[in-house]
Tab-separated table of C-alpha atoms in Angstrom:
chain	number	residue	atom	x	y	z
A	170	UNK	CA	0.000	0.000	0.000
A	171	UNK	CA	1.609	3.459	-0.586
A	172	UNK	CA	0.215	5.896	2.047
A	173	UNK	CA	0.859	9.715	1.824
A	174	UNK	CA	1.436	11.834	4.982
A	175	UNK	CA	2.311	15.390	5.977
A	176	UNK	CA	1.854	18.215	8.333
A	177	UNK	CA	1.945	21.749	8.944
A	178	UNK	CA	2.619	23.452	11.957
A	179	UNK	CA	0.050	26.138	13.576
A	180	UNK	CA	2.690	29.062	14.466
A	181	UNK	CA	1.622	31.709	12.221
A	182	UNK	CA	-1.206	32.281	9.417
A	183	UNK	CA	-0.496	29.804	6.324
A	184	UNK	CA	1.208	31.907	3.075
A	185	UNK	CA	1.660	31.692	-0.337
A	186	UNK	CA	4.235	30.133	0.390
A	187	UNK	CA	2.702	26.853	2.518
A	188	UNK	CA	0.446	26.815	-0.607
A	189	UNK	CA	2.266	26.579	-3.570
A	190	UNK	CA	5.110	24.597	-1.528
A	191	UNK	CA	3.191	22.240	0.353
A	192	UNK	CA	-0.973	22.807	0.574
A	193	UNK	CA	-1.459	22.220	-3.088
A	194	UNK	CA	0.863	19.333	-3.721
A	195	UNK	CA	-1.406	17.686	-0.894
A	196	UNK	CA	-4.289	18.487	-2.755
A	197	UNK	CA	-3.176	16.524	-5.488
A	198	UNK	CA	-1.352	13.943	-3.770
A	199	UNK	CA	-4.812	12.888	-2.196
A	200	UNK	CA	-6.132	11.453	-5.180
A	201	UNK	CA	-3.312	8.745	-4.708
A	202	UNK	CA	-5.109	5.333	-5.215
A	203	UNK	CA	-4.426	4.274	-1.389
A	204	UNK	CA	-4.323	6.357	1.225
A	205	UNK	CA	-3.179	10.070	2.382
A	206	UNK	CA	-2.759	11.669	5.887
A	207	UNK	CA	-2.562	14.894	6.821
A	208	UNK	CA	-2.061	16.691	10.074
A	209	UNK	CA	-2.339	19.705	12.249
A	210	UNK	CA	1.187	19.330	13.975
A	211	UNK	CA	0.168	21.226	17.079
A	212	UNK	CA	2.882	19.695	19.344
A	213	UNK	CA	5.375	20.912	17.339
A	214	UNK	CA	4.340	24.054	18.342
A	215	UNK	CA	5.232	24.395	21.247
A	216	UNK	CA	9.095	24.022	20.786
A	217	UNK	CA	9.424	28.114	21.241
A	218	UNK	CA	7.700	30.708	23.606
A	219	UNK	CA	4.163	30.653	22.476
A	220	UNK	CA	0.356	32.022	23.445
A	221	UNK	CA	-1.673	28.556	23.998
A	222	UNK	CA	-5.263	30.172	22.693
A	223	UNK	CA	-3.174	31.490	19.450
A	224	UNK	CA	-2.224	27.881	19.212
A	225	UNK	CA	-5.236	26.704	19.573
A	226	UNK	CA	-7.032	29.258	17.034
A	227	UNK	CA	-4.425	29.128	14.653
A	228	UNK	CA	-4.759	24.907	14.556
A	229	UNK	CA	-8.308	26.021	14.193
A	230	UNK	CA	-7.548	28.389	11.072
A	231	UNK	CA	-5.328	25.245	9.978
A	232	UNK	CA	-7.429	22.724	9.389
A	233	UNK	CA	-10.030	24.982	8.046
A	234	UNK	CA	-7.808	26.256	5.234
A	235	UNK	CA	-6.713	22.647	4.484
A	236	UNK	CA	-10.496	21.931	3.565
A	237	UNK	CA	-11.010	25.007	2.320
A	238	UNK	CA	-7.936	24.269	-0.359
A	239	UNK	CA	-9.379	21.491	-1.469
A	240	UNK	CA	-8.526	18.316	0.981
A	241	UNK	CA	-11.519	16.246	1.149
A	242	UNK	CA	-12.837	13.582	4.044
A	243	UNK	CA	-13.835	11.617	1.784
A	244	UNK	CA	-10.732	11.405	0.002
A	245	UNK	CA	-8.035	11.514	3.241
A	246	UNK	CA	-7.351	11.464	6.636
A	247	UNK	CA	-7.313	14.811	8.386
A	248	UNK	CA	-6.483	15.407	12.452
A	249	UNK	CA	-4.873	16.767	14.868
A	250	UNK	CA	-1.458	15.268	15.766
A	251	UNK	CA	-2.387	15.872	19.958
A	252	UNK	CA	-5.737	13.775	19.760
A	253	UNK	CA	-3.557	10.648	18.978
A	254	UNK	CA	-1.602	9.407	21.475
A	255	UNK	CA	0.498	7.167	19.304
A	256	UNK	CA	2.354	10.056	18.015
A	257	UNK	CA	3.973	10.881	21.513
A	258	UNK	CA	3.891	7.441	22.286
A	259	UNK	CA	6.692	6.700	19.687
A	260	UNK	CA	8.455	9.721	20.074
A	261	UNK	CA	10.327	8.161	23.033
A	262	UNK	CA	11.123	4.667	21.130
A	263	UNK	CA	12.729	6.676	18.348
A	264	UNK	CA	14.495	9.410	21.025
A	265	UNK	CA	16.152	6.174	22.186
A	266	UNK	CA	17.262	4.937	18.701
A	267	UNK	CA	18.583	8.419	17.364
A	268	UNK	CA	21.862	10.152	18.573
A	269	UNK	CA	22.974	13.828	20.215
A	270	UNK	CA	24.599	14.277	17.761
A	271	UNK	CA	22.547	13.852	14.052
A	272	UNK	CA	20.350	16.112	15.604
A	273	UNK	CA	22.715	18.884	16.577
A	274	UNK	CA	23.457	18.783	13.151
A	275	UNK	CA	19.675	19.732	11.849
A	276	UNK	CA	19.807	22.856	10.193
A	277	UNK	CA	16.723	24.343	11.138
A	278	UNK	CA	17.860	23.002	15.071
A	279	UNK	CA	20.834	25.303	14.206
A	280	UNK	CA	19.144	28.628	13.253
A	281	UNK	CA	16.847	28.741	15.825
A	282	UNK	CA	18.493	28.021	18.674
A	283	UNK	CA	20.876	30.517	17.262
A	284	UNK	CA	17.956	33.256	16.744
A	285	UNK	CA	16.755	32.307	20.540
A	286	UNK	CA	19.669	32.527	21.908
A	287	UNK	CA	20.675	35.723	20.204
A	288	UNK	CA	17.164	37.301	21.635
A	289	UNK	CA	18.359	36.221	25.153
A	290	UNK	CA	15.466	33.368	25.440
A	291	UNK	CA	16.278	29.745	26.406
A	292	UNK	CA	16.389	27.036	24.067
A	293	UNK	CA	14.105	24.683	25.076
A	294	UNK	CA	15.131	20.653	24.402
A	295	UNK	CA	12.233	20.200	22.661
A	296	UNK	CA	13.214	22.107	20.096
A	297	UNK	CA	16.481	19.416	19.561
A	298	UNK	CA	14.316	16.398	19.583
A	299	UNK	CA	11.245	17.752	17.754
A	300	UNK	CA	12.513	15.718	14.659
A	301	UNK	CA	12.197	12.873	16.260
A	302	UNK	CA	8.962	13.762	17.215
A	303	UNK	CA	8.420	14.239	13.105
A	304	UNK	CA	9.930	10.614	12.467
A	305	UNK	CA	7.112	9.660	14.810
A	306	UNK	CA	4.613	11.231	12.690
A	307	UNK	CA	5.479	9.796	9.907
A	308	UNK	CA	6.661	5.999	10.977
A	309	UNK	CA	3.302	5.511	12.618
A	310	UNK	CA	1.574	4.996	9.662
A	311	UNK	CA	4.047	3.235	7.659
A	312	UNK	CA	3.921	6.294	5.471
A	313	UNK	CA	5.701	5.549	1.953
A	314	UNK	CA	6.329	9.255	0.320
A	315	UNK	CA	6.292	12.409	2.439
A	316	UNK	CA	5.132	15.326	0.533
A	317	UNK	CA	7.370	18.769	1.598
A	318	UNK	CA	8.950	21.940	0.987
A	319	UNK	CA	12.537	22.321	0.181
A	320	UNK	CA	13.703	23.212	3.701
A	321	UNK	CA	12.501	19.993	5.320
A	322	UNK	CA	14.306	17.279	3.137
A	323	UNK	CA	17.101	17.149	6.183
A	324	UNK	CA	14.058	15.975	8.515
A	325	UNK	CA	12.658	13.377	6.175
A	326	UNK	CA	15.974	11.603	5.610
A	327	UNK	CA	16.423	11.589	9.532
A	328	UNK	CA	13.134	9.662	9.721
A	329	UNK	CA	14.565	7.464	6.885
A	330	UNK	CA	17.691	6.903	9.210
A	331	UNK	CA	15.769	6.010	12.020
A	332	UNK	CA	13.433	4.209	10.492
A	333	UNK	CA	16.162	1.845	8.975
A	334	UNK	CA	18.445	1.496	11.980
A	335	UNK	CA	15.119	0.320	14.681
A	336	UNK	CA	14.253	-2.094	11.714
A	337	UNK	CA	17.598	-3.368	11.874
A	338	UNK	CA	18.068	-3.550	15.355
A	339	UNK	CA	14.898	-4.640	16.553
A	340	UNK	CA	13.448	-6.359	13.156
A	341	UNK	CA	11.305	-5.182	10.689
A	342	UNK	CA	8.760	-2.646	12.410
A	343	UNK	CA	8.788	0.655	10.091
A	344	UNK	CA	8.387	1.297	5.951
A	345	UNK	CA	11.362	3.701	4.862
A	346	UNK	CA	9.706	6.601	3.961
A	347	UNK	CA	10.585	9.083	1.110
A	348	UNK	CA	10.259	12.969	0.406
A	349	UNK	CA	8.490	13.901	-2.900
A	350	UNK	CA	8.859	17.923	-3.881
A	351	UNK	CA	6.941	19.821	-6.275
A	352	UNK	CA	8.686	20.961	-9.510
A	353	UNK	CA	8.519	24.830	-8.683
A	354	UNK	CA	8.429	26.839	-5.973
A	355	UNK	CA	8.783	24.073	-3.462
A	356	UNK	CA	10.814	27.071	-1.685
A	357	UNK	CA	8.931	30.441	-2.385
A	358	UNK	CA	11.358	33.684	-0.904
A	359	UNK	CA	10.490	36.296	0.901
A	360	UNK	CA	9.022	39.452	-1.230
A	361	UNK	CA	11.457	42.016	0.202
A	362	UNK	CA	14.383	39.338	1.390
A	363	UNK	CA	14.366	36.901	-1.233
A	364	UNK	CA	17.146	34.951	0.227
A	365	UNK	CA	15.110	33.767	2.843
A	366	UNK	CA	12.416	31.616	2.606
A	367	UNK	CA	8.721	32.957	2.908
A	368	UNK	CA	8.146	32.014	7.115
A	369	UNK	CA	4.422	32.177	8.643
A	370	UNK	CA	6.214	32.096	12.159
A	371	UNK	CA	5.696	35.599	13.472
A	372	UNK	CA	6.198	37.304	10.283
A	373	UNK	CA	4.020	40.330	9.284
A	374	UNK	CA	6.388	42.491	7.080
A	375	UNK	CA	5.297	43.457	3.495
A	376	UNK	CA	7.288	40.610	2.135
A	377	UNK	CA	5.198	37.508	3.149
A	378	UNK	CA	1.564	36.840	1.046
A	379	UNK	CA	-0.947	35.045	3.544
A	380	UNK	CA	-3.096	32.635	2.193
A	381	UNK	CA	-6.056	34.747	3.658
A	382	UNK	CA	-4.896	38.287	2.377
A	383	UNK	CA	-7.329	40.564	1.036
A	384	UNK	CA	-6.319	41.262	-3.351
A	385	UNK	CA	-5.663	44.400	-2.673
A	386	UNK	CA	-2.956	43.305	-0.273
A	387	UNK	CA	-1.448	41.003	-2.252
A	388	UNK	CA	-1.296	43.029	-5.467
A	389	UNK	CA	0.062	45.877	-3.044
A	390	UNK	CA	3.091	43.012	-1.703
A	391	UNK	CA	3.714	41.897	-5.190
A	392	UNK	CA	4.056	45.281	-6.332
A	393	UNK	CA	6.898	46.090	-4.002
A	394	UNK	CA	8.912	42.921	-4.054
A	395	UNK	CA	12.232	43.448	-4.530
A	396	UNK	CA	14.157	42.872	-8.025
A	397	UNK	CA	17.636	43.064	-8.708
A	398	UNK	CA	19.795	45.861	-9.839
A	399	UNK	CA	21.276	45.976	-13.193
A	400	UNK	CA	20.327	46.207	-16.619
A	401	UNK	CA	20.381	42.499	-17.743
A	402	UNK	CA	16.409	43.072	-18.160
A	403	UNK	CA	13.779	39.949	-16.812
A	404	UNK	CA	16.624	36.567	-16.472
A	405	UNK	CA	15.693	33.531	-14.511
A	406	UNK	CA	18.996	33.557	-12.485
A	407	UNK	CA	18.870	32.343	-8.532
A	408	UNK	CA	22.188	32.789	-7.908
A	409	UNK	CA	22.339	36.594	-9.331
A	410	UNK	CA	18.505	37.580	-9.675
A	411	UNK	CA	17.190	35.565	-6.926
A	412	UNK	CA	13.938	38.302	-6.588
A	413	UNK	CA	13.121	38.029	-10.014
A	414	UNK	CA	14.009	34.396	-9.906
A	415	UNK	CA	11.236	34.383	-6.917
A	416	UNK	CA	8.476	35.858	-8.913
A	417	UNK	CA	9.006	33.833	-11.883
A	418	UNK	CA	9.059	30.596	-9.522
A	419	UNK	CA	5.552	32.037	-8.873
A	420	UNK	CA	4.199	32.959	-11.734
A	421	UNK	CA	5.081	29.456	-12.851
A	422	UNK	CA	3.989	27.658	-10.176
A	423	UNK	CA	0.204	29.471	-10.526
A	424	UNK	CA	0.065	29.344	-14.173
A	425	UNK	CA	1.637	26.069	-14.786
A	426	UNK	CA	4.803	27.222	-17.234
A	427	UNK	CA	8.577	27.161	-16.959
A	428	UNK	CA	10.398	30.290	-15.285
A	429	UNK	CA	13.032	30.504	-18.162
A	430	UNK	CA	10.359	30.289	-20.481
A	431	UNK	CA	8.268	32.963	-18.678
A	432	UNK	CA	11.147	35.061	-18.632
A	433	UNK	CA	11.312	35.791	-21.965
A	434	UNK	CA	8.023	37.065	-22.470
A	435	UNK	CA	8.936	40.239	-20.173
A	436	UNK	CA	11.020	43.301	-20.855
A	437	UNK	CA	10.403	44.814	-18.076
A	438	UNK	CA	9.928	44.106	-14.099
A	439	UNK	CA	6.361	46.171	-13.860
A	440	UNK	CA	4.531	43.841	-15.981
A	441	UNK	CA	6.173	40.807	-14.626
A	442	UNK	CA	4.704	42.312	-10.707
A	443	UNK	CA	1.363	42.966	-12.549
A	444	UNK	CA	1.187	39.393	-13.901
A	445	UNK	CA	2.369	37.158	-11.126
A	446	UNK	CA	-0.288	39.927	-8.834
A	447	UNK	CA	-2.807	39.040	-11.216
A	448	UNK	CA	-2.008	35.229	-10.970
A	449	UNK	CA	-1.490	35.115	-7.449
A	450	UNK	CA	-5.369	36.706	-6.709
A	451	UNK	CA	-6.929	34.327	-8.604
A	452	UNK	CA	-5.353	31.527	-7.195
A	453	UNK	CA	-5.805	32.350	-4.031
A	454	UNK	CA	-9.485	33.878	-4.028
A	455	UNK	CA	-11.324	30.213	-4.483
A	456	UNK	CA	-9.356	29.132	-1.223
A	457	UNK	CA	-10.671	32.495	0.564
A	458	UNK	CA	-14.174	31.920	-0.307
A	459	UNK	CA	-14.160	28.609	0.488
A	460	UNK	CA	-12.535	29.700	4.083
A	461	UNK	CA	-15.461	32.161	4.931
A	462	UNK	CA	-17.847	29.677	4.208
A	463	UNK	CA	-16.000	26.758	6.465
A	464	UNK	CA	-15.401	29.014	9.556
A	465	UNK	CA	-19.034	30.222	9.826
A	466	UNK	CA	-19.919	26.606	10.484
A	467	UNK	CA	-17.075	25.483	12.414
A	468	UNK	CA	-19.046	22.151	13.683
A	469	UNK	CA	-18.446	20.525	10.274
A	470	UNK	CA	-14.864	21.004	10.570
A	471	UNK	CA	-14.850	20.414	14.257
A	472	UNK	CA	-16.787	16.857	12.846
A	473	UNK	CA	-13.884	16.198	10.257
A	474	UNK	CA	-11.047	16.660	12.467
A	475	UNK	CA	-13.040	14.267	15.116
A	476	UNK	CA	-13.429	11.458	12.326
A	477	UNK	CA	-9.814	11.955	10.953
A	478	UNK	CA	-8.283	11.397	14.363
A	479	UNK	CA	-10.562	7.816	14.954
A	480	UNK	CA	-8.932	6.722	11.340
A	481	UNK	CA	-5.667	7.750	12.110
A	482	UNK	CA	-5.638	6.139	15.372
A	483	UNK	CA	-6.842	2.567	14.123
A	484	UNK	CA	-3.876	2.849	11.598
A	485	UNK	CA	-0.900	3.869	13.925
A	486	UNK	CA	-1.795	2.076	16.993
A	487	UNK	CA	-0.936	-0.889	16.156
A	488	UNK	CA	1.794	0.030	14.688
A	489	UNK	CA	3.302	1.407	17.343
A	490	UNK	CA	2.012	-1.123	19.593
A	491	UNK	CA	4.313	-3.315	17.108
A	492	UNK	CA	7.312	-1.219	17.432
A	493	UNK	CA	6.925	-1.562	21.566
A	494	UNK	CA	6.983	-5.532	21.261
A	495	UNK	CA	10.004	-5.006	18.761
A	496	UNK	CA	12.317	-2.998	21.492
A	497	UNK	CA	11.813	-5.301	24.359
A	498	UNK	CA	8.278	-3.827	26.118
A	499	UNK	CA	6.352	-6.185	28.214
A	500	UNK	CA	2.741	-5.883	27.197
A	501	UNK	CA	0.030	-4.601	29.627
């Protein structure tokens, strides 16, 4: 059976970014002939100082937008990582099958407890072992392809890691999972920084599109991105251009053509703004509509989110049940 799963994590409003790089390739992924998961990752959350009701509204706004994108009941599994237990639950197998060490060397581990320590806060040890709380995510279900961004390959071949070294060890318990990308913007930069990846996490600044922005916003942030200087006209060029670069990734990724291609057909960097603006609105306004109509009846996703978690739990638990045998736990 292949099985599909994925997450996002509720610390700041979705963006364009989520979409293009993660939301959409869901969408699609869902129509898989066997089964997809996808979660709320609400735990994951709370690796950094944090507000518990924003947590729990922005879950909330989550799962709503997930539906409202397109993700169907019907079609996959969708719940909160907190209502099942198994996720924790095998968190602590896999803490005691990974090292100090591989996950000192995370990247993301890295840059944030750089940034918190740099702002004077603590660094809190969940925030070193959340990817093993990730590998848990995914090994529970004997997931078979991950569906990410960019920036979380380095997580996904941790699981893989893990996965392969408790199977060895302990016998067969876990599928070896792998990361699928989408061919474009699986990385979408900041507007006005577009060396650094379009974050939800506390960002507000005129250089990150939310999924839930009004047009006028959006055509207003488009408008302003940064370009590059020099004369070399509209060139698909991350190294040299990387803002134009950005806006061609997408353009291309909400049209469906090639950035070098798309470059060609501009002379200039105002119509190129006008035209990814342009694309950008009318990708995004289906998703807002749909959102409006979702969160004025917030029982039915309330009902979905229930439902999802009952599925999800009848797959993982005895899979993890499985994995508890494997490492030497007496049953109860």
């Amino acid at each position: 059976m292949m099985r599909i799963f994925s997450g996002v994590k509720p610390t700041g409003h979705l963006t364009l970014g989520n979409y293009l790089g993660a939301v959409r390739q869901w969408v699609a992924a869902e129509q898989a002939p066997d089964e997809a998961l996808f979660c709320v990752v609400d735990l994951h959350a709370l690796t950094v100082e944090h507000d518990p009701a924003r947590v729990r509204r922005l879950s909330r706004q989550a799962a709503t937008l997930l539906l409202a994108a397109g993700l169907t009941p019907e079609k996959c599994t969708l719940f909160v990582q907190s209502h099942v237990d198994e996720h924790a639950r095998l968190s602590y197998l896999l803490e005691c099958t990974a090292s100090d060490g591989e996950l000192r060397r995370m990247v993301q581990y890295k840059e944030k407890a750089a940034k918190a320590q740099g702002s004077g806060d603590g660094v809190r040890l969940s925030l070193l072992t959340y990817p093993v709380l990730m590998a848990a995510d995914i090994l529970a279900y004997r997931t078979s392809e991950v569906p990410v961004g960019e920036d979380q390959r380095q997580h996904v071949e941790l699981t893989r890691d893990l996965a392969a070294r408790f199977n060895q060890r302990y016998g067969y318990t876990f599928t070896v999972p792998r990361a699928t990308h989408p061919v474009v913007a699986a990385r979408v930069m900041d507007l006005q920084e577009p060396t650094s990846k379009m974050g939800k996490s506390g960002e507000t600044g005129p250089g990150v599109v939310f999924i839930l922005d009004e047009p006028e916003t959006v055509r207003k942030k488009v408008m302003r991105a940064v370009t590059d200087s020099g004369d070399g006209g509209v060139v698909y060029d991350r190294a040299e251009r990387p803002g134009v670069a950005n806006l061609l990734d997408v353009l291309a990724a909400c049209t469906g053509g090639e950035p070098e291609k798309l470059a060609d057909g501009y002379s200039g960097y105002g119509a190129l703004k006008r035209d990814v603006a342009d694309a950008v609105v009318e990708l995004l306004r289906p998703v807002r509509v749909r959102h409006a109509e979702l969160a004025a009846d917030p029982g039915t996703v309330e009902a979905v989110l229930r439902a999802g978690a009952g599925r999800a739990r009848a797959i993982a638990r005895p899979v993890v049940d499985s994995a508890y045998r494997a490492i030497g736990l007496l049953e109860p």
